């Protein structure tokens, strides 16, 4: 049975490239998902994944299926929405999630409209859901560079990001400008990784690999470094099992990976040591018994 699971990866180069791309994204996307959870911004990743679509569409209209043009356009569009949302929330005293909701819905509609101006349905599906089993060497290098930059930046600014995530008000009081720069850098990393992910998972599926492993990891431990490691492992496991599932059952690869991550998330919800339903129920029963 084990041989059959690995068989597709051993025989076909495109399966190996897809797996490497997903593993690289698992290392960079999942830590960002953990920090988004700590900031109570879990749905912001979903909003930003839609917000990059107009920039991707403009890059597509200008240069066709150019990796660089669509990536640059998506990064600019996502960063513009993120920074505009932060500025509007401060200027109007609205919650940041409210401004994100308004901006990302408009961005999604604009992006779909722009793509439809010069595309077939196949092109639109490619942008929305990706083409994981058609990862090119250029895409693999692009994803590897983004993942490497993300890991290095998180390592260098780890303490600052942790401070800003747990107690932004205290951090802001101690330093006026640095917290703003840390927040902008963090959001830029989120946008960069979503742009990298859309190459293989599409704009609608990438956020699944970002958030589901992160939420699952939170069910197992309250220790932040352990949470980051578990999230990356869950992301890697979801990538491998999802790709194998898609190959042997002939289902789309991106949704298969996200569905696998959802199954691991549900198992964590029920059996997670710290926040799982069953351990909490057992502890409550022991307390009542004693």
PDB file of C-alpha atoms in Angstrom:
ATOM      1  CA  UNK A   1       0.000   0.000   0.000  1.00  0.00           C
ATOM      2  CA  UNK A   2       2.842   2.367   0.880  1.00  0.00           C
ATOM      3  CA  UNK A   3       4.413   1.747  -2.502  1.00  0.00           C
ATOM      4  CA  UNK A   4       1.216   2.746  -4.274  1.00  0.00           C
ATOM      5  CA  UNK A   5       0.956   5.999  -2.298  1.00  0.00           C
ATOM      6  CA  UNK A   6       4.445   7.049  -3.381  1.00  0.00           C
ATOM      7  CA  UNK A   7       4.199   5.538  -6.857  1.00  0.00           C
ATOM      8  CA  UNK A   8       2.853   8.634  -8.628  1.00  0.00           C
ATOM      9  CA  UNK A   9       5.558  10.849  -7.107  1.00  0.00           C
ATOM     10  CA  UNK A  10       8.293   8.389  -8.081  1.00  0.00           C
ATOM     11  CA  UNK A  11       7.156   8.046 -11.686  1.00  0.00           C
ATOM     12  CA  UNK A  12       6.026  11.535 -12.718  1.00  0.00           C
ATOM     13  CA  UNK A  13       8.074  14.718 -12.544  1.00  0.00           C
ATOM     14  CA  UNK A  14       5.043  17.018 -12.521  1.00  0.00           C
ATOM     15  CA  UNK A  15       3.793  15.302  -9.348  1.00  0.00           C
ATOM     16  CA  UNK A  16       7.144  15.878  -7.663  1.00  0.00           C
ATOM     17  CA  UNK A  17       7.156  19.534  -8.716  1.00  0.00           C
ATOM     18  CA  UNK A  18       3.626  19.970  -7.375  1.00  0.00           C
ATOM     19  CA  UNK A  19       4.583  18.361  -4.065  1.00  0.00           C
ATOM     20  CA  UNK A  20       7.710  20.508  -3.676  1.00  0.00           C
ATOM     21  CA  UNK A  21       5.688  23.663  -4.409  1.00  0.00           C
ATOM     22  CA  UNK A  22       3.062  22.712  -1.819  1.00  0.00           C
ATOM     23  CA  UNK A  23       5.679  21.829   0.796  1.00  0.00           C
ATOM     24  CA  UNK A  24       7.390  25.193   0.271  1.00  0.00           C
ATOM     25  CA  UNK A  25       4.062  26.969   0.690  1.00  0.00           C
ATOM     26  CA  UNK A  26       3.308  24.902   3.807  1.00  0.00           C
ATOM     27  CA  UNK A  27       6.484  26.252   5.420  1.00  0.00           C
ATOM     28  CA  UNK A  28       5.684  29.892   4.627  1.00  0.00           C
ATOM     29  CA  UNK A  29       1.864  30.094   4.564  1.00  0.00           C
ATOM     30  CA  UNK A  30       1.046  28.289   7.808  1.00  0.00           C
ATOM     31  CA  UNK A  31       3.120  30.498  10.179  1.00  0.00           C
ATOM     32  CA  UNK A  32       1.394  33.526   8.708  1.00  0.00           C
ATOM     33  CA  UNK A  33      -1.945  31.814   9.373  1.00  0.00           C
ATOM     34  CA  UNK A  34      -0.960  31.247  13.009  1.00  0.00           C
ATOM     35  CA  UNK A  35      -0.123  34.926  13.491  1.00  0.00           C
ATOM     36  CA  UNK A  36      -3.363  35.962  11.780  1.00  0.00           C
ATOM     37  CA  UNK A  37      -5.239  33.832  14.332  1.00  0.00           C
ATOM     38  CA  UNK A  38      -3.338  35.453  17.197  1.00  0.00           C
ATOM     39  CA  UNK A  39      -4.301  38.872  15.815  1.00  0.00           C
ATOM     40  CA  UNK A  40      -7.961  37.763  15.529  1.00  0.00           C
ATOM     41  CA  UNK A  41      -7.729  38.353  11.782  1.00  0.00           C
ATOM     42  CA  UNK A  42      -8.521  34.840  10.574  1.00  0.00           C
ATOM     43  CA  UNK A  43     -10.854  36.027   7.813  1.00  0.00           C
ATOM     44  CA  UNK A  44      -8.436  38.717   6.626  1.00  0.00           C
ATOM     45  CA  UNK A  45      -6.461  36.075   4.740  1.00  0.00           C
ATOM     46  CA  UNK A  46      -9.602  35.124   2.836  1.00  0.00           C
ATOM     47  CA  UNK A  47     -10.296  38.770   2.076  1.00  0.00           C
ATOM     48  CA  UNK A  48      -6.771  39.349   0.794  1.00  0.00           C
ATOM     49  CA  UNK A  49      -6.878  36.210  -1.348  1.00  0.00           C
ATOM     50  CA  UNK A  50      -9.778  37.813  -3.222  1.00  0.00           C
ATOM     51  CA  UNK A  51      -8.219  41.271  -3.177  1.00  0.00           C
ATOM     52  CA  UNK A  52      -5.246  40.194  -5.314  1.00  0.00           C
ATOM     53  CA  UNK A  53      -7.524  39.192  -8.194  1.00  0.00           C
ATOM     54  CA  UNK A  54      -7.823  42.651  -9.868  1.00  0.00           C
ATOM     55  CA  UNK A  55      -4.038  42.988  -9.997  1.00  0.00           C
ATOM     56  CA  UNK A  56      -3.679  39.462 -11.369  1.00  0.00           C
ATOM     57  CA  UNK A  57      -6.348  40.258 -13.948  1.00  0.00           C
ATOM     58  CA  UNK A  58      -4.622  43.481 -15.032  1.00  0.00           C
ATOM     59  CA  UNK A  59      -1.329  41.602 -15.377  1.00  0.00           C
ATOM     60  CA  UNK A  60      -3.149  38.979 -17.428  1.00  0.00           C
ATOM     61  CA  UNK A  61      -4.731  41.604 -19.697  1.00  0.00           C
ATOM     62  CA  UNK A  62      -1.386  43.332 -20.248  1.00  0.00           C
ATOM     63  CA  UNK A  63       0.902  40.341 -20.697  1.00  0.00           C
ATOM     64  CA  UNK A  64      -1.233  37.207 -20.968  1.00  0.00           C
ATOM     65  CA  UNK A  65      -0.290  34.272 -18.734  1.00  0.00           C
ATOM     66  CA  UNK A  66       2.942  35.948 -17.629  1.00  0.00           C
ATOM     67  CA  UNK A  67       4.053  34.799 -14.181  1.00  0.00           C
ATOM     68  CA  UNK A  68       5.905  38.028 -13.402  1.00  0.00           C
ATOM     69  CA  UNK A  69       3.160  40.389 -14.621  1.00  0.00           C
ATOM     70  CA  UNK A  70       0.335  38.614 -12.787  1.00  0.00           C
ATOM     71  CA  UNK A  71       2.425  38.187  -9.645  1.00  0.00           C
ATOM     72  CA  UNK A  72       3.454  41.841  -9.535  1.00  0.00           C
ATOM     73  CA  UNK A  73      -0.099  43.013 -10.255  1.00  0.00           C
ATOM     74  CA  UNK A  74      -1.520  40.759  -7.547  1.00  0.00           C
ATOM     75  CA  UNK A  75       1.026  41.934  -4.983  1.00  0.00           C
ATOM     76  CA  UNK A  76       0.343  45.619  -5.671  1.00  0.00           C
ATOM     77  CA  UNK A  77      -3.439  45.116  -5.575  1.00  0.00           C
ATOM     78  CA  UNK A  78      -3.374  43.073  -2.360  1.00  0.00           C
ATOM     79  CA  UNK A  79      -1.015  45.466  -0.600  1.00  0.00           C
ATOM     80  CA  UNK A  80      -3.112  48.431  -1.724  1.00  0.00           C
ATOM     81  CA  UNK A  81      -6.262  46.869  -0.246  1.00  0.00           C
ATOM     82  CA  UNK A  82      -4.463  45.965   3.001  1.00  0.00           C
ATOM     83  CA  UNK A  83      -2.969  49.419   3.505  1.00  0.00           C
ATOM     84  CA  UNK A  84      -6.171  51.208   2.422  1.00  0.00           C
ATOM     85  CA  UNK A  85      -8.188  49.133   4.883  1.00  0.00           C
ATOM     86  CA  UNK A  86      -5.814  49.988   7.731  1.00  0.00           C
ATOM     87  CA  UNK A  87      -5.907  53.703   6.872  1.00  0.00           C
ATOM     88  CA  UNK A  88      -9.710  53.816   6.535  1.00  0.00           C
ATOM     89  CA  UNK A  89     -10.220  52.004   9.857  1.00  0.00           C
ATOM     90  CA  UNK A  90      -7.991  54.535  11.645  1.00  0.00           C
ATOM     91  CA  UNK A  91      -9.558  57.530   9.903  1.00  0.00           C
ATOM     92  CA  UNK A  92     -13.186  56.489  10.463  1.00  0.00           C
ATOM     93  CA  UNK A  93     -12.891  54.399  13.692  1.00  0.00           C
ATOM     94  CA  UNK A  94     -14.446  51.433  11.871  1.00  0.00           C
ATOM     95  CA  UNK A  95     -13.157  47.970  12.686  1.00  0.00           C
ATOM     96  CA  UNK A  96     -10.528  46.804  10.218  1.00  0.00           C
ATOM     97  CA  UNK A  97     -12.511  43.679   9.334  1.00  0.00           C
ATOM     98  CA  UNK A  98     -15.420  45.881   8.220  1.00  0.00           C
ATOM     99  CA  UNK A  99     -13.291  47.913   5.841  1.00  0.00           C
ATOM    100  CA  UNK A 100     -11.632  44.737   4.552  1.00  0.00           C
ATOM    101  CA  UNK A 101     -15.061  43.267   3.803  1.00  0.00           C
ATOM    102  CA  UNK A 102     -16.095  46.283   1.752  1.00  0.00           C
ATOM    103  CA  UNK A 103     -12.852  46.520  -0.182  1.00  0.00           C
ATOM    104  CA  UNK A 104     -12.365  42.828  -0.921  1.00  0.00           C
ATOM    105  CA  UNK A 105     -15.908  42.351  -2.236  1.00  0.00           C
ATOM    106  CA  UNK A 106     -15.402  45.190  -4.676  1.00  0.00           C
ATOM    107  CA  UNK A 107     -11.965  43.829  -5.609  1.00  0.00           C
ATOM    108  CA  UNK A 108     -13.348  40.368  -6.281  1.00  0.00           C
ATOM    109  CA  UNK A 109     -16.110  41.732  -8.529  1.00  0.00           C
ATOM    110  CA  UNK A 110     -13.646  43.990 -10.363  1.00  0.00           C
ATOM    111  CA  UNK A 111     -11.178  41.136 -10.859  1.00  0.00           C
ATOM    112  CA  UNK A 112     -13.755  38.735 -12.303  1.00  0.00           C
ATOM    113  CA  UNK A 113     -15.031  41.520 -14.586  1.00  0.00           C
ATOM    114  CA  UNK A 114     -11.539  42.318 -15.870  1.00  0.00           C
ATOM    115  CA  UNK A 115     -10.675  38.670 -16.505  1.00  0.00           C
ATOM    116  CA  UNK A 116     -13.926  38.139 -18.399  1.00  0.00           C
ATOM    117  CA  UNK A 117     -13.005  40.942 -20.815  1.00  0.00           C
ATOM    118  CA  UNK A 118     -10.373  38.776 -22.481  1.00  0.00           C
ATOM    119  CA  UNK A 119     -10.622  35.187 -21.437  1.00  0.00           C
ATOM    120  CA  UNK A 120     -12.355  31.908 -21.814  1.00  0.00           C
ATOM    121  CA  UNK A 121     -13.961  30.104 -18.920  1.00  0.00           C
ATOM    122  CA  UNK A 122     -10.841  27.953 -18.700  1.00  0.00           C
ATOM    123  CA  UNK A 123      -8.628  30.988 -18.059  1.00  0.00           C
ATOM    124  CA  UNK A 124     -10.957  32.250 -15.341  1.00  0.00           C
ATOM    125  CA  UNK A 125     -11.016  28.844 -13.635  1.00  0.00           C
ATOM    126  CA  UNK A 126      -7.206  28.763 -13.819  1.00  0.00           C
ATOM    127  CA  UNK A 127      -6.957  32.035 -11.916  1.00  0.00           C
ATOM    128  CA  UNK A 128      -9.622  31.138  -9.351  1.00  0.00           C
ATOM    129  CA  UNK A 129      -8.642  27.521  -8.684  1.00  0.00           C
ATOM    130  CA  UNK A 130      -5.082  27.238  -9.980  1.00  0.00           C
ATOM    131  CA  UNK A 131      -3.438  24.483 -12.002  1.00  0.00           C
ATOM    132  CA  UNK A 132      -1.430  22.539  -9.443  1.00  0.00           C
ATOM    133  CA  UNK A 133      -0.490  19.646 -11.714  1.00  0.00           C
ATOM    134  CA  UNK A 134       0.974  22.019 -14.301  1.00  0.00           C
ATOM    135  CA  UNK A 135       3.602  23.716 -12.130  1.00  0.00           C
ATOM    136  CA  UNK A 136       6.432  25.014 -14.300  1.00  0.00           C
ATOM    137  CA  UNK A 137      10.054  25.350 -13.248  1.00  0.00           C
ATOM    138  CA  UNK A 138       9.658  29.152 -13.232  1.00  0.00           C
ATOM    139  CA  UNK A 139       6.677  28.897 -10.888  1.00  0.00           C
ATOM    140  CA  UNK A 140       8.617  26.563  -8.626  1.00  0.00           C
ATOM    141  CA  UNK A 141      11.537  28.996  -8.423  1.00  0.00           C
ATOM    142  CA  UNK A 142       9.144  31.891  -7.779  1.00  0.00           C
ATOM    143  CA  UNK A 143       7.430  30.012  -4.936  1.00  0.00           C
ATOM    144  CA  UNK A 144      10.779  28.952  -3.483  1.00  0.00           C
ATOM    145  CA  UNK A 145      12.046  32.551  -3.433  1.00  0.00           C
ATOM    146  CA  UNK A 146       8.860  33.831  -1.751  1.00  0.00           C
ATOM    147  CA  UNK A 147       8.936  31.030   0.839  1.00  0.00           C
ATOM    148  CA  UNK A 148      12.619  31.689   1.606  1.00  0.00           C
ATOM    149  CA  UNK A 149      12.076  35.437   2.015  1.00  0.00           C
ATOM    150  CA  UNK A 150       9.099  34.787   4.286  1.00  0.00           C
ATOM    151  CA  UNK A 151      10.947  32.365   6.570  1.00  0.00           C
ATOM    152  CA  UNK A 152      13.941  34.722   6.844  1.00  0.00           C
ATOM    153  CA  UNK A 153      11.764  37.762   7.625  1.00  0.00           C
ATOM    154  CA  UNK A 154       9.749  35.856  10.227  1.00  0.00           C
ATOM    155  CA  UNK A 155      12.961  34.674  11.877  1.00  0.00           C
ATOM    156  CA  UNK A 156      14.556  38.135  11.926  1.00  0.00           C
ATOM    157  CA  UNK A 157      11.446  39.995  13.160  1.00  0.00           C
ATOM    158  CA  UNK A 158       9.983  37.145  15.229  1.00  0.00           C
ATOM    159  CA  UNK A 159       9.949  38.976  18.575  1.00  0.00           C
ATOM    160  CA  UNK A 160       8.478  42.140  17.067  1.00  0.00           C
ATOM    161  CA  UNK A 161       5.733  40.196  15.264  1.00  0.00           C
ATOM    162  CA  UNK A 162       4.904  38.284  18.457  1.00  0.00           C
ATOM    163  CA  UNK A 163       4.699  41.517  20.475  1.00  0.00           C
ATOM    164  CA  UNK A 164       2.508  43.161  17.847  1.00  0.00           C
ATOM    165  CA  UNK A 165       0.262  40.090  17.638  1.00  0.00           C
ATOM    166  CA  UNK A 166      -0.318  39.626  21.366  1.00  0.00           C
ATOM    167  CA  UNK A 167      -0.435  43.234  22.571  1.00  0.00           C
ATOM    168  CA  UNK A 168      -0.536  45.760  19.749  1.00  0.00           C
ATOM    169  CA  UNK A 169      -1.628  48.633  22.023  1.00  0.00           C
ATOM    170  CA  UNK A 170       1.332  48.181  24.389  1.00  0.00           C
ATOM    171  CA  UNK A 171       3.714  47.837  21.475  1.00  0.00           C
ATOM    172  CA  UNK A 172       2.288  51.007  19.912  1.00  0.00           C
ATOM    173  CA  UNK A 173       2.695  52.918  23.178  1.00  0.00           C
ATOM    174  CA  UNK A 174       6.364  51.972  23.462  1.00  0.00           C
ATOM    175  CA  UNK A 175       7.200  52.909  19.891  1.00  0.00           C
ATOM    176  CA  UNK A 176       5.205  55.096  17.538  1.00  0.00           C
ATOM    177  CA  UNK A 177       6.518  54.146  14.095  1.00  0.00           C
ATOM    178  CA  UNK A 178       8.044  50.678  14.457  1.00  0.00           C
ATOM    179  CA  UNK A 179       4.724  48.841  15.131  1.00  0.00           C
ATOM    180  CA  UNK A 180       3.250  50.377  11.986  1.00  0.00           C
ATOM    181  CA  UNK A 181       6.243  49.200   9.969  1.00  0.00           C
ATOM    182  CA  UNK A 182       5.999  45.705  11.488  1.00  0.00           C
ATOM    183  CA  UNK A 183       2.293  45.527  10.654  1.00  0.00           C
ATOM    184  CA  UNK A 184       2.908  46.711   7.082  1.00  0.00           C
ATOM    185  CA  UNK A 185       5.737  44.199   6.648  1.00  0.00           C
ATOM    186  CA  UNK A 186       3.583  41.360   7.981  1.00  0.00           C
ATOM    187  CA  UNK A 187       0.686  42.199   5.665  1.00  0.00           C
ATOM    188  CA  UNK A 188       3.130  42.434   2.749  1.00  0.00           C
ATOM    189  CA  UNK A 189       4.324  38.901   3.565  1.00  0.00           C
ATOM    190  CA  UNK A 190       0.726  37.668   3.636  1.00  0.00           C
ATOM    191  CA  UNK A 191       0.012  39.228   0.241  1.00  0.00           C
ATOM    192  CA  UNK A 192       3.272  37.883  -1.233  1.00  0.00           C
ATOM    193  CA  UNK A 193       2.448  34.345  -0.174  1.00  0.00           C
ATOM    194  CA  UNK A 194      -1.111  34.561  -1.446  1.00  0.00           C
ATOM    195  CA  UNK A 195       0.268  35.722  -4.798  1.00  0.00           C
ATOM    196  CA  UNK A 196       2.720  32.803  -4.787  1.00  0.00           C
ATOM    197  CA  UNK A 197      -0.078  30.404  -3.882  1.00  0.00           C
ATOM    198  CA  UNK A 198      -2.445  31.519  -6.618  1.00  0.00           C
ATOM    199  CA  UNK A 199       0.003  30.118  -9.181  1.00  0.00           C
ATOM    200  CA  UNK A 200      -0.840  26.573  -8.100  1.00  0.00           C
ATOM    201  CA  UNK A 201      -3.931  26.685  -5.857  1.00  0.00           C
ATOM    202  CA  UNK A 202      -5.740  29.703  -7.304  1.00  0.00           C
ATOM    203  CA  UNK A 203      -6.978  32.770  -5.456  1.00  0.00           C
ATOM    204  CA  UNK A 204      -9.859  30.854  -3.823  1.00  0.00           C
ATOM    205  CA  UNK A 205      -7.960  27.817  -2.504  1.00  0.00           C
ATOM    206  CA  UNK A 206      -4.672  29.293  -1.243  1.00  0.00           C
ATOM    207  CA  UNK A 207      -6.175  30.642   1.960  1.00  0.00           C
ATOM    208  CA  UNK A 208      -7.256  27.099   2.864  1.00  0.00           C
ATOM    209  CA  UNK A 209      -3.632  25.966   3.100  1.00  0.00           C
ATOM    210  CA  UNK A 210      -2.865  29.095   5.118  1.00  0.00           C
ATOM    211  CA  UNK A 211      -5.604  28.929   7.756  1.00  0.00           C
ATOM    212  CA  UNK A 212      -6.765  25.315   8.201  1.00  0.00           C
ATOM    213  CA  UNK A 213      -3.400  23.898   9.386  1.00  0.00           C
ATOM    214  CA  UNK A 214      -2.943  26.932  11.644  1.00  0.00           C
ATOM    215  CA  UNK A 215      -6.339  26.453  13.304  1.00  0.00           C
ATOM    216  CA  UNK A 216      -5.726  22.714  13.637  1.00  0.00           C
ATOM    217  CA  UNK A 217      -2.379  23.354  15.338  1.00  0.00           C
ATOM    218  CA  UNK A 218      -4.012  25.673  17.886  1.00  0.00           C
ATOM    219  CA  UNK A 219      -6.129  22.714  19.061  1.00  0.00           C
ATOM    220  CA  UNK A 220      -3.033  20.734  20.074  1.00  0.00           C
ATOM    221  CA  UNK A 221      -0.852  23.222  21.957  1.00  0.00           C
ATOM    222  CA  UNK A 222      -0.719  26.704  23.486  1.00  0.00           C
ATOM    223  CA  UNK A 223       3.051  26.981  22.985  1.00  0.00           C
ATOM    224  CA  UNK A 224       3.702  29.296  20.049  1.00  0.00           C
ATOM    225  CA  UNK A 225       6.858  27.658  18.601  1.00  0.00           C
ATOM    226  CA  UNK A 226       5.161  24.253  18.832  1.00  0.00           C
ATOM    227  CA  UNK A 227       2.072  25.687  17.150  1.00  0.00           C
ATOM    228  CA  UNK A 228       4.179  26.945  14.240  1.00  0.00           C
ATOM    229  CA  UNK A 229       5.862  23.541  13.804  1.00  0.00           C
ATOM    230  CA  UNK A 230       2.596  21.578  14.047  1.00  0.00           C
ATOM    231  CA  UNK A 231       0.900  23.917  11.549  1.00  0.00           C
ATOM    232  CA  UNK A 232       3.711  23.402   9.028  1.00  0.00           C
ATOM    233  CA  UNK A 233       3.529  19.617   9.533  1.00  0.00           C
ATOM    234  CA  UNK A 234      -0.256  19.598   9.056  1.00  0.00           C
ATOM    235  CA  UNK A 235       0.164  21.676   5.896  1.00  0.00           C
ATOM    236  CA  UNK A 236       2.810  19.304   4.549  1.00  0.00           C
ATOM    237  CA  UNK A 237       0.696  16.239   5.374  1.00  0.00           C
ATOM    238  CA  UNK A 238      -2.345  17.816   3.731  1.00  0.00           C
ATOM    239  CA  UNK A 239      -0.297  18.551   0.613  1.00  0.00           C
ATOM    240  CA  UNK A 240       1.052  15.017   0.280  1.00  0.00           C
ATOM    241  CA  UNK A 241      -2.194  13.188   1.060  1.00  0.00           C
ATOM    242  CA  UNK A 242      -4.264  15.624  -1.014  1.00  0.00           C
ATOM    243  CA  UNK A 243      -2.040  15.213  -4.074  1.00  0.00           C
ATOM    244  CA  UNK A 244      -2.116  11.420  -3.748  1.00  0.00           C
ATOM    245  CA  UNK A 245      -5.890  11.529  -3.336  1.00  0.00           C
ATOM    246  CA  UNK A 246      -6.309  13.719  -6.413  1.00  0.00           C
ATOM    247  CA  UNK A 247      -4.122  11.414  -8.511  1.00  0.00           C
ATOM    248  CA  UNK A 248      -5.769   8.128  -7.616  1.00  0.00           C
ATOM    249  CA  UNK A 249      -9.353   9.414  -7.482  1.00  0.00           C
ATOM    250  CA  UNK A 250      -9.095  11.835 -10.453  1.00  0.00           C
ATOM    251  CA  UNK A 251     -10.291  14.911  -8.576  1.00  0.00           C
ATOM    252  CA  UNK A 252      -8.895  18.483  -8.750  1.00  0.00           C
ATOM    253  CA  UNK A 253      -5.629  18.724  -6.830  1.00  0.00           C
ATOM    254  CA  UNK A 254      -6.156  22.100  -5.112  1.00  0.00           C
ATOM    255  CA  UNK A 255      -9.576  21.265  -3.638  1.00  0.00           C
ATOM    256  CA  UNK A 256      -8.277  17.800  -2.657  1.00  0.00           C
ATOM    257  CA  UNK A 257      -5.501  19.392  -0.588  1.00  0.00           C
ATOM    258  CA  UNK A 258      -7.901  21.812   1.104  1.00  0.00           C
ATOM    259  CA  UNK A 259     -10.399  18.998   1.782  1.00  0.00           C
ATOM    260  CA  UNK A 260      -7.601  16.932   3.346  1.00  0.00           C
ATOM    261  CA  UNK A 261      -6.640  19.915   5.506  1.00  0.00           C
ATOM    262  CA  UNK A 262     -10.308  20.245   6.483  1.00  0.00           C
ATOM    263  CA  UNK A 263     -10.414  16.599   7.595  1.00  0.00           C
ATOM    264  CA  UNK A 264      -7.270  17.101   9.714  1.00  0.00           C
ATOM    265  CA  UNK A 265      -8.825  20.293  11.094  1.00  0.00           C
ATOM    266  CA  UNK A 266     -12.010  18.427  12.108  1.00  0.00           C
ATOM    267  CA  UNK A 267      -9.970  15.651  13.740  1.00  0.00           C
ATOM    268  CA  UNK A 268      -8.074  18.303  15.688  1.00  0.00           C
ATOM    269  CA  UNK A 269     -11.331  19.938  16.743  1.00  0.00           C
ATOM    270  CA  UNK A 270     -12.486  16.639  18.242  1.00  0.00           C
ATOM    271  CA  UNK A 271      -9.225  15.203  19.590  1.00  0.00           C
ATOM    272  CA  UNK A 272      -6.825  18.150  20.022  1.00  0.00           C
ATOM    273  CA  UNK A 273      -5.071  17.968  23.380  1.00  0.00           C
ATOM    274  CA  UNK A 274      -5.593  21.611  24.394  1.00  0.00           C
ATOM    275  CA  UNK A 275      -8.801  22.757  22.716  1.00  0.00           C
ATOM    276  CA  UNK A 276     -10.337  19.550  21.375  1.00  0.00           C
ATOM    277  CA  UNK A 277     -13.901  18.623  22.280  1.00  0.00           C
ATOM    278  CA  UNK A 278     -13.101  15.160  23.666  1.00  0.00           C
ATOM    279  CA  UNK A 279     -10.197  16.177  25.973  1.00  0.00           C
ATOM    280  CA  UNK A 280     -12.206  19.126  27.321  1.00  0.00           C
ATOM    281  CA  UNK A 281     -15.197  16.824  27.913  1.00  0.00           C
ATOM    282  CA  UNK A 282     -12.991  14.277  29.684  1.00  0.00           C
ATOM    283  CA  UNK A 283     -11.441  16.948  31.912  1.00  0.00           C
ATOM    284  CA  UNK A 284     -14.897  18.265  32.797  1.00  0.00           C
ATOM    285  CA  UNK A 285     -16.061  14.746  33.652  1.00  0.00           C
ATOM    286  CA  UNK A 286     -13.021  14.139  35.866  1.00  0.00           C
ATOM    287  CA  UNK A 287     -13.615  17.456  37.664  1.00  0.00           C
ATOM    288  CA  UNK A 288     -17.250  16.593  38.347  1.00  0.00           C
ATOM    289  CA  UNK A 289     -16.276  13.110  39.529  1.00  0.00           C
ATOM    290  CA  UNK A 290     -13.690  14.472  41.949  1.00  0.00           C
TER     291      UNK A 290
END
